[in-house]
mmCIF file of N, CA and C and ligand atoms in Angstrom:
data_model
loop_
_atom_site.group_PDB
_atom_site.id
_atom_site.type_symbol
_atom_site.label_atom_id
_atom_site.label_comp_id
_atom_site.label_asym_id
_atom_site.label_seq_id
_atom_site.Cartn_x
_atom_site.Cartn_y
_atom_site.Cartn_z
ATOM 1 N N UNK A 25 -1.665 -89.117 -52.602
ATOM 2 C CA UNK A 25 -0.745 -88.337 -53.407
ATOM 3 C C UNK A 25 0.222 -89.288 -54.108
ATOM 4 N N UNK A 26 0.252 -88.994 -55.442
ATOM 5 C CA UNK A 26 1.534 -89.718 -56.122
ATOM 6 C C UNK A 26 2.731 -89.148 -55.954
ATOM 7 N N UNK A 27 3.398 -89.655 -56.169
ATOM 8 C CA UNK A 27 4.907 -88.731 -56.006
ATOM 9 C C UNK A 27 6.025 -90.456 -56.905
ATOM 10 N N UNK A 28 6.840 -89.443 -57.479
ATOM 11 C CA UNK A 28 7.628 -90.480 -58.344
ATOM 12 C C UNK A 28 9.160 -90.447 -57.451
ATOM 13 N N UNK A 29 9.385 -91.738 -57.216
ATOM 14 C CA UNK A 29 10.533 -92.245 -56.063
ATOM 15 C C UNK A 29 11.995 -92.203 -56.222
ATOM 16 N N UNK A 30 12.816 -90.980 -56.224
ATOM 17 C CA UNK A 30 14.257 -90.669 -56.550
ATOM 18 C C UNK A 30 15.010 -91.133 -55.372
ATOM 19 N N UNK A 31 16.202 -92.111 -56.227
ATOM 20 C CA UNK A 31 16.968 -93.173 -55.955
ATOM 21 C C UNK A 31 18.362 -91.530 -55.506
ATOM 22 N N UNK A 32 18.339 -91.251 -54.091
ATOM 23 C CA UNK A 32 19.204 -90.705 -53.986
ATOM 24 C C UNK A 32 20.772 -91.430 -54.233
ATOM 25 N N UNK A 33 20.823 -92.494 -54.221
ATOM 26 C CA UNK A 33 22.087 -93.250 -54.477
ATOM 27 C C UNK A 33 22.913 -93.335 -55.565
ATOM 28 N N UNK A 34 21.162 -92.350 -56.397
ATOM 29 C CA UNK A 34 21.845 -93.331 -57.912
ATOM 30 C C UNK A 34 22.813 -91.922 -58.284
ATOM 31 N N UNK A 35 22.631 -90.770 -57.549
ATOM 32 C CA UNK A 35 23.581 -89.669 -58.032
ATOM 33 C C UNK A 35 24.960 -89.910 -56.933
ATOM 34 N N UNK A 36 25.598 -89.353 -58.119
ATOM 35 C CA UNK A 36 27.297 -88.893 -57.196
ATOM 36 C C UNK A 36 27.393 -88.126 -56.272
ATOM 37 N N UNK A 37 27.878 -88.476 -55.279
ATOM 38 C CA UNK A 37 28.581 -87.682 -54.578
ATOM 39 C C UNK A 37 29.523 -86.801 -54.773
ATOM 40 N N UNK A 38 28.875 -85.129 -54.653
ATOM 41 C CA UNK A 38 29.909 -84.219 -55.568
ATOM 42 C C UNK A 38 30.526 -83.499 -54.283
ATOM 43 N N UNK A 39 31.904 -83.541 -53.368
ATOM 44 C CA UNK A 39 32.228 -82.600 -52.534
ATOM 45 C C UNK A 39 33.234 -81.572 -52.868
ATOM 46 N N UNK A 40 33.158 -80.510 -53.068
ATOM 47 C CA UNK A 40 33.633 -78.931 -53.647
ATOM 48 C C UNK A 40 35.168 -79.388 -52.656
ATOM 49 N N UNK A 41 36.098 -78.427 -53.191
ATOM 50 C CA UNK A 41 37.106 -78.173 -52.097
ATOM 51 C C UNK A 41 36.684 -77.218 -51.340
ATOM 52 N N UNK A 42 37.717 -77.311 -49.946
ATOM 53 C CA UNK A 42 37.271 -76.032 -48.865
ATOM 54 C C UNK A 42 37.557 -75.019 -49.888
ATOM 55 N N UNK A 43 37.169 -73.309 -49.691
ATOM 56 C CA UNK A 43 37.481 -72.564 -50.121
ATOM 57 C C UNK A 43 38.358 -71.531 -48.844
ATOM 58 N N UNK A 44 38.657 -72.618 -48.001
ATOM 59 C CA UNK A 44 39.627 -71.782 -47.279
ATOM 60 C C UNK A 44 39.473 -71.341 -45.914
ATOM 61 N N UNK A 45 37.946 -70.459 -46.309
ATOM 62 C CA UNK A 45 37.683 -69.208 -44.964
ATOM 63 C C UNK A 45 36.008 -69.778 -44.830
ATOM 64 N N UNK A 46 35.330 -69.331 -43.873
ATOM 65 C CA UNK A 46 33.707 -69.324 -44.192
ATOM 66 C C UNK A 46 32.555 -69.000 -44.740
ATOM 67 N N UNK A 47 32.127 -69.631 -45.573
ATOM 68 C CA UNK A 47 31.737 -69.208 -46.663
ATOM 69 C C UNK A 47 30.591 -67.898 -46.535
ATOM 70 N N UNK A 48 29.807 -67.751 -45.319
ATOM 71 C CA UNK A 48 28.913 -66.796 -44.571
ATOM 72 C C UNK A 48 29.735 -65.475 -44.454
ATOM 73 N N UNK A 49 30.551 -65.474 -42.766
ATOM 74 C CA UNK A 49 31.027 -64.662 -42.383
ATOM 75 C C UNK A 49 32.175 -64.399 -42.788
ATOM 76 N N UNK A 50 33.406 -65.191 -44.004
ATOM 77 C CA UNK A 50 34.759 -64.966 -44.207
ATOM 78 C C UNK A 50 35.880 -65.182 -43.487
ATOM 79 N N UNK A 51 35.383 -65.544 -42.377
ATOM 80 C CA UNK A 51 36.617 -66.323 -41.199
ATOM 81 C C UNK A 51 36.824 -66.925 -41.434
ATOM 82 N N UNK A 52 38.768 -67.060 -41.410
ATOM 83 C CA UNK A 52 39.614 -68.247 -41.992
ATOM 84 C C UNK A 52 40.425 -68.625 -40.896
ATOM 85 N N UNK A 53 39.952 -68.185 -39.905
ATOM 86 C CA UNK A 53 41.015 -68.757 -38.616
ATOM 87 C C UNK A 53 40.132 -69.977 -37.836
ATOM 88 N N UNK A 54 38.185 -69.219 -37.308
ATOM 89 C CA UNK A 54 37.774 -70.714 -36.850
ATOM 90 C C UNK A 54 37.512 -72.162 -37.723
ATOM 91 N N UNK A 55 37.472 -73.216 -36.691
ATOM 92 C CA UNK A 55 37.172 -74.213 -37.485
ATOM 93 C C UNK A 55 35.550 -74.144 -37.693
ATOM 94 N N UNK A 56 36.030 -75.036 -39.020
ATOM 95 C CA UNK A 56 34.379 -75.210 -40.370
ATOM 96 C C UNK A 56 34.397 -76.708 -40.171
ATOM 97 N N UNK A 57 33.253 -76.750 -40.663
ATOM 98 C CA UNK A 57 32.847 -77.934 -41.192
ATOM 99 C C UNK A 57 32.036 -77.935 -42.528
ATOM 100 N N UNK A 58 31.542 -79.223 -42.827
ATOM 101 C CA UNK A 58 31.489 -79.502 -44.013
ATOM 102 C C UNK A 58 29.728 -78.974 -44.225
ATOM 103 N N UNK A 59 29.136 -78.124 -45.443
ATOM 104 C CA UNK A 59 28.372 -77.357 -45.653
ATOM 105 C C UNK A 59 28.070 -77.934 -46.945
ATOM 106 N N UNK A 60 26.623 -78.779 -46.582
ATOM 107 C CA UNK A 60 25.551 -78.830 -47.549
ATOM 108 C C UNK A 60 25.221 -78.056 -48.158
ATOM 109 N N UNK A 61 25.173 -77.687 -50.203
ATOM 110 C CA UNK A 61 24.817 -76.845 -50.826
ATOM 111 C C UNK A 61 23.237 -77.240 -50.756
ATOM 112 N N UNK A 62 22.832 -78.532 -50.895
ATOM 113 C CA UNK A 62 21.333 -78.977 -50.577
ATOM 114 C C UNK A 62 21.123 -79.570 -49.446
ATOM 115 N N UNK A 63 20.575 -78.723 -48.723
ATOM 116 C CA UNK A 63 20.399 -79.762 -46.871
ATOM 117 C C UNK A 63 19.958 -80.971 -47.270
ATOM 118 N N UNK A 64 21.312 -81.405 -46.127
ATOM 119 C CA UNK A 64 21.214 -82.846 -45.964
ATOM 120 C C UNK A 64 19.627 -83.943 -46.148
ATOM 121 N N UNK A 65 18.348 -83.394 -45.001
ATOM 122 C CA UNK A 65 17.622 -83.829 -45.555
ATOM 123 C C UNK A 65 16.702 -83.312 -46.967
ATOM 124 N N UNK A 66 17.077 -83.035 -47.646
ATOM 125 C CA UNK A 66 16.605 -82.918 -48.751
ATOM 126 C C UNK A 66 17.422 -83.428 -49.890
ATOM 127 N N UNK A 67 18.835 -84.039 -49.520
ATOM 128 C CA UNK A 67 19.429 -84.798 -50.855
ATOM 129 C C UNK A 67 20.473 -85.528 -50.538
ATOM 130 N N UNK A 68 20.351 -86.127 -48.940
ATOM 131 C CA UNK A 68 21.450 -86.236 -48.128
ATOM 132 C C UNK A 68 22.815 -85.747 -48.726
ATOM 133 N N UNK A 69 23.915 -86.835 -49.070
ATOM 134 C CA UNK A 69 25.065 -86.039 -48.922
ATOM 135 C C UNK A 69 25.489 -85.883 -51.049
ATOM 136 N N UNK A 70 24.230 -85.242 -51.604
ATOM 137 C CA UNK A 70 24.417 -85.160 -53.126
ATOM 138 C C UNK A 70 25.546 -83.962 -53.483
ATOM 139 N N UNK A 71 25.728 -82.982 -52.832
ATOM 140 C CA UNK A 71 26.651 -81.859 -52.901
ATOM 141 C C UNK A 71 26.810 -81.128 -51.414
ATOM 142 N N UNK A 72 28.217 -80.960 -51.218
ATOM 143 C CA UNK A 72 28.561 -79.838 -50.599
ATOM 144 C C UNK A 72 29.772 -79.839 -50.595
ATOM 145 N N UNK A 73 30.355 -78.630 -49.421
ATOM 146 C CA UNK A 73 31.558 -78.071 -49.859
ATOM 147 C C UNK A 73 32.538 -78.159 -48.122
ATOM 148 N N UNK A 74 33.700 -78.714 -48.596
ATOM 149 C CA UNK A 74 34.249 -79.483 -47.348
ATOM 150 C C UNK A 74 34.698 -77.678 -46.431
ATOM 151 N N UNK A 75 34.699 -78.171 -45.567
ATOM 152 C CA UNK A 75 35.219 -77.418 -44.595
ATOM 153 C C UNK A 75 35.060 -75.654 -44.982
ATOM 154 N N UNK A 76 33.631 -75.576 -45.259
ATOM 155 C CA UNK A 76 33.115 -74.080 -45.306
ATOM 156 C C UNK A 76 32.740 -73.018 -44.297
ATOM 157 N N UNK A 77 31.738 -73.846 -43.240
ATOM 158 C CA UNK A 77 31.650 -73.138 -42.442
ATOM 159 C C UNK A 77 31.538 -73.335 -40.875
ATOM 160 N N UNK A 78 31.428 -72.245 -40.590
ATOM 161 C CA UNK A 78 32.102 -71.952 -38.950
ATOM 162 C C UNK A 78 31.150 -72.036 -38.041
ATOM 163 N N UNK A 79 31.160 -72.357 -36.856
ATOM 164 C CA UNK A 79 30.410 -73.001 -35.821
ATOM 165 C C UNK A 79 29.463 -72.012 -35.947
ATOM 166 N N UNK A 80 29.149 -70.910 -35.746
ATOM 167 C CA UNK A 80 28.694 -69.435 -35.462
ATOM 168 C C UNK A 80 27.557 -69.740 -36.470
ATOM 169 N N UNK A 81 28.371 -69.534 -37.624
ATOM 170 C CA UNK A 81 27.448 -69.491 -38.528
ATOM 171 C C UNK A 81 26.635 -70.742 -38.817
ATOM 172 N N UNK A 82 27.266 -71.390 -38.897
ATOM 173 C CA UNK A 82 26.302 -73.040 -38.616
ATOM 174 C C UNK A 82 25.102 -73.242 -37.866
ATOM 175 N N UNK A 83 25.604 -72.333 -36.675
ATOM 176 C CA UNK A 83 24.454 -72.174 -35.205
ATOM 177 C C UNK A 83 22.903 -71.442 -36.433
ATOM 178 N N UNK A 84 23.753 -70.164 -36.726
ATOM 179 C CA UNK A 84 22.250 -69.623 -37.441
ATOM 180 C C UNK A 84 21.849 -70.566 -38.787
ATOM 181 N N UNK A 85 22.336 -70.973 -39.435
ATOM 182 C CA UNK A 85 22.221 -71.485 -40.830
ATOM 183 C C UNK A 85 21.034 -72.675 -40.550
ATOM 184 N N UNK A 86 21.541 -73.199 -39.041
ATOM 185 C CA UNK A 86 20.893 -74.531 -38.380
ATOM 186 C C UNK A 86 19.316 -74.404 -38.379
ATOM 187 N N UNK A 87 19.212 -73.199 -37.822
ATOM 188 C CA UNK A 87 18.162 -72.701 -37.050
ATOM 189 C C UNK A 87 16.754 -72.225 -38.048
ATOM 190 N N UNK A 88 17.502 -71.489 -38.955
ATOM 191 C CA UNK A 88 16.820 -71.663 -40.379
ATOM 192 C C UNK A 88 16.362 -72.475 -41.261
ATOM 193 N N UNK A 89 17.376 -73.465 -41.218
ATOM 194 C CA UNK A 89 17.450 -74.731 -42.094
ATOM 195 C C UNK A 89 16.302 -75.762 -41.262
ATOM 196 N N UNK A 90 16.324 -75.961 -39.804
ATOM 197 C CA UNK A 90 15.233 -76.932 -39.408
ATOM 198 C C UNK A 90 14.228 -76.467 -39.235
ATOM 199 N N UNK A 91 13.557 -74.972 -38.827
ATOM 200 C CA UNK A 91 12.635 -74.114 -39.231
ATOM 201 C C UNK A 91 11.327 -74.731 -40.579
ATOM 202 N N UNK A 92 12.220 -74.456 -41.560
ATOM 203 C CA UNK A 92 11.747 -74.800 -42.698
ATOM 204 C C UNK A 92 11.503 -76.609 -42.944
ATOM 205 N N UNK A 93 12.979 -77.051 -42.747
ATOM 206 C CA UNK A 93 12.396 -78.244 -42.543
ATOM 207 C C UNK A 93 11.503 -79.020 -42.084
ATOM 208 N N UNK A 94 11.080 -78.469 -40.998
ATOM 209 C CA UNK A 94 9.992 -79.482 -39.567
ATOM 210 C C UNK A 94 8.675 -78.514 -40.325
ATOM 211 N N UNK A 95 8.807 -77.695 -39.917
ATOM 212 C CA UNK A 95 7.761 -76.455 -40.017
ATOM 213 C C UNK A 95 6.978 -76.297 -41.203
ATOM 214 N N UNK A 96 7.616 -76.338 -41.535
ATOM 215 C CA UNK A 96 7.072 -76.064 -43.612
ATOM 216 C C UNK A 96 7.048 -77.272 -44.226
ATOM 217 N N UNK A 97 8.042 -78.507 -44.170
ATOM 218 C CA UNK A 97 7.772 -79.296 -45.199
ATOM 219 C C UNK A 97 7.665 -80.514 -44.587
ATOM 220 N N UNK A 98 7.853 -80.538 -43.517
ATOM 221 C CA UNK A 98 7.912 -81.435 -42.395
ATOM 222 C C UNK A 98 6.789 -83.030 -42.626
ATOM 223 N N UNK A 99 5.974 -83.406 -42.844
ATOM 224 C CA UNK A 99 4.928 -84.004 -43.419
ATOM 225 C C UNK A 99 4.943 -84.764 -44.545
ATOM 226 N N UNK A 100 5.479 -83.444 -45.430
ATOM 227 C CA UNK A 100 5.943 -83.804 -46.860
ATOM 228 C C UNK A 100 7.318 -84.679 -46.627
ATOM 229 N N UNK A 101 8.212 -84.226 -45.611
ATOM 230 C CA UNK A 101 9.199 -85.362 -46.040
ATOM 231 C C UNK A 101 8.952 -86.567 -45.400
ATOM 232 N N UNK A 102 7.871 -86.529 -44.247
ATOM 233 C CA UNK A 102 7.661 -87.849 -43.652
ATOM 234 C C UNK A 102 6.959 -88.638 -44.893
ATOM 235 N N UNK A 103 6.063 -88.250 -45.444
ATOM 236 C CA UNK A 103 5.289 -89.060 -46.417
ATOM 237 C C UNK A 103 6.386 -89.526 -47.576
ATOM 238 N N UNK A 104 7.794 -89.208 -48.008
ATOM 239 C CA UNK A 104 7.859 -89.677 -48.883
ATOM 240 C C UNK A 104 8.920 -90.221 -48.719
ATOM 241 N N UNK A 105 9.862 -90.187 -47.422
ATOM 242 C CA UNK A 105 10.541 -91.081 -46.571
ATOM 243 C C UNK A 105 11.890 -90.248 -46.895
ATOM 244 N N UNK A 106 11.911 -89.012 -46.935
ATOM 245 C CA UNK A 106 12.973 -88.045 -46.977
ATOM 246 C C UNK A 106 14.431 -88.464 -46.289
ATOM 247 N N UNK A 107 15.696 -88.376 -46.280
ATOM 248 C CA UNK A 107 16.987 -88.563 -45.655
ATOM 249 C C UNK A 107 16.698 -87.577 -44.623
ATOM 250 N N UNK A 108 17.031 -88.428 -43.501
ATOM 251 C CA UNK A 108 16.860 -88.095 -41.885
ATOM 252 C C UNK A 108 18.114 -88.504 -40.911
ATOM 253 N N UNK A 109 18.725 -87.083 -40.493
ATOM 254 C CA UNK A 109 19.484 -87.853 -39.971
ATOM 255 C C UNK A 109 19.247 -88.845 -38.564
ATOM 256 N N UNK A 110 18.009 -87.900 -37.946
ATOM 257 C CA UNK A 110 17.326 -88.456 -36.722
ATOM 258 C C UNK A 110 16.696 -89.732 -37.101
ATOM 259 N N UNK A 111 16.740 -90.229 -38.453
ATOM 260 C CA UNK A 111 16.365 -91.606 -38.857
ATOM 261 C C UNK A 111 17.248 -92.624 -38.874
ATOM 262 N N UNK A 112 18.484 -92.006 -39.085
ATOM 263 C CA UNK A 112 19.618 -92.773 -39.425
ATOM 264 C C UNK A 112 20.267 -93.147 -37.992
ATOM 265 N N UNK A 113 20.065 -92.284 -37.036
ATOM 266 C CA UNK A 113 20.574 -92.778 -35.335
ATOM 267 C C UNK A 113 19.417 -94.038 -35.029
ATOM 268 N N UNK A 114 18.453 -93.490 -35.088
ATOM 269 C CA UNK A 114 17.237 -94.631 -34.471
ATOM 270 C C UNK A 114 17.406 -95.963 -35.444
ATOM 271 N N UNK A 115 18.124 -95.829 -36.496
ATOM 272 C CA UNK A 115 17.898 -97.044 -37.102
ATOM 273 C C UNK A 115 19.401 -97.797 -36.425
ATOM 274 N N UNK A 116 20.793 -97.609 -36.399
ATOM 275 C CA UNK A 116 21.686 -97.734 -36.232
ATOM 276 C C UNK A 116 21.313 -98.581 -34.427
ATOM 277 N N UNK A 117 20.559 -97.498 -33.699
ATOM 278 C CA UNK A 117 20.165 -98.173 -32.318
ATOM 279 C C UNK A 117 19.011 -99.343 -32.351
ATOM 280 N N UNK A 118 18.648 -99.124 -32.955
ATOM 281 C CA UNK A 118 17.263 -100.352 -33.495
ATOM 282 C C UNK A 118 17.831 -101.693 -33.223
HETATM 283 ZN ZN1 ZN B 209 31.134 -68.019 -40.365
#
């Protein structure tokens, strides 16, 4: 398979302001964290939005998000050397 090789580096880093509350459920009292508009492995850190969402919702968002990841494209991102964060620990311990 060909595939043409995007220099995630070569884009900016765009991070939104918080908008306050969570961007899912609307809770503005628990703590958020910072919420990839494009999961991480798919554009590591090219956009997201600081302090959006809430543990809760994170839990499900997670669950969905690696679903698809491993499950569905999983292969595809090994073959083309996709941003991992489970790549980025093993390399750091290496
Ligand atoms: Zn929430």
């Amino acid at each position: 398979m060909k595939s043409d090789e995007i220099d995630l580096d070569a884009y900016a880093r765009t991070k939104l302001p918080s908008p306050g509350l969570c961007i899912y459920c609307g809770n503005d009292k628990l703590k958020r964290s910072e919420e990839h508009v494009i999961p991480y492995a798919m554009g590591a850190d090219v956009l997201s939005i600081l302090d959006a969402s809430c543990g809760e919702c994170q839990k499900i968002i997670n669950k969905y998000e690696q679903g698809f990841l491993i499950n569905q494209i999983g292969p595809f991102r090994g073959a083309i050397g996709a941003p991992s964060r489970t790549q980025k620990k093993k390399e750091k311990t290496a």
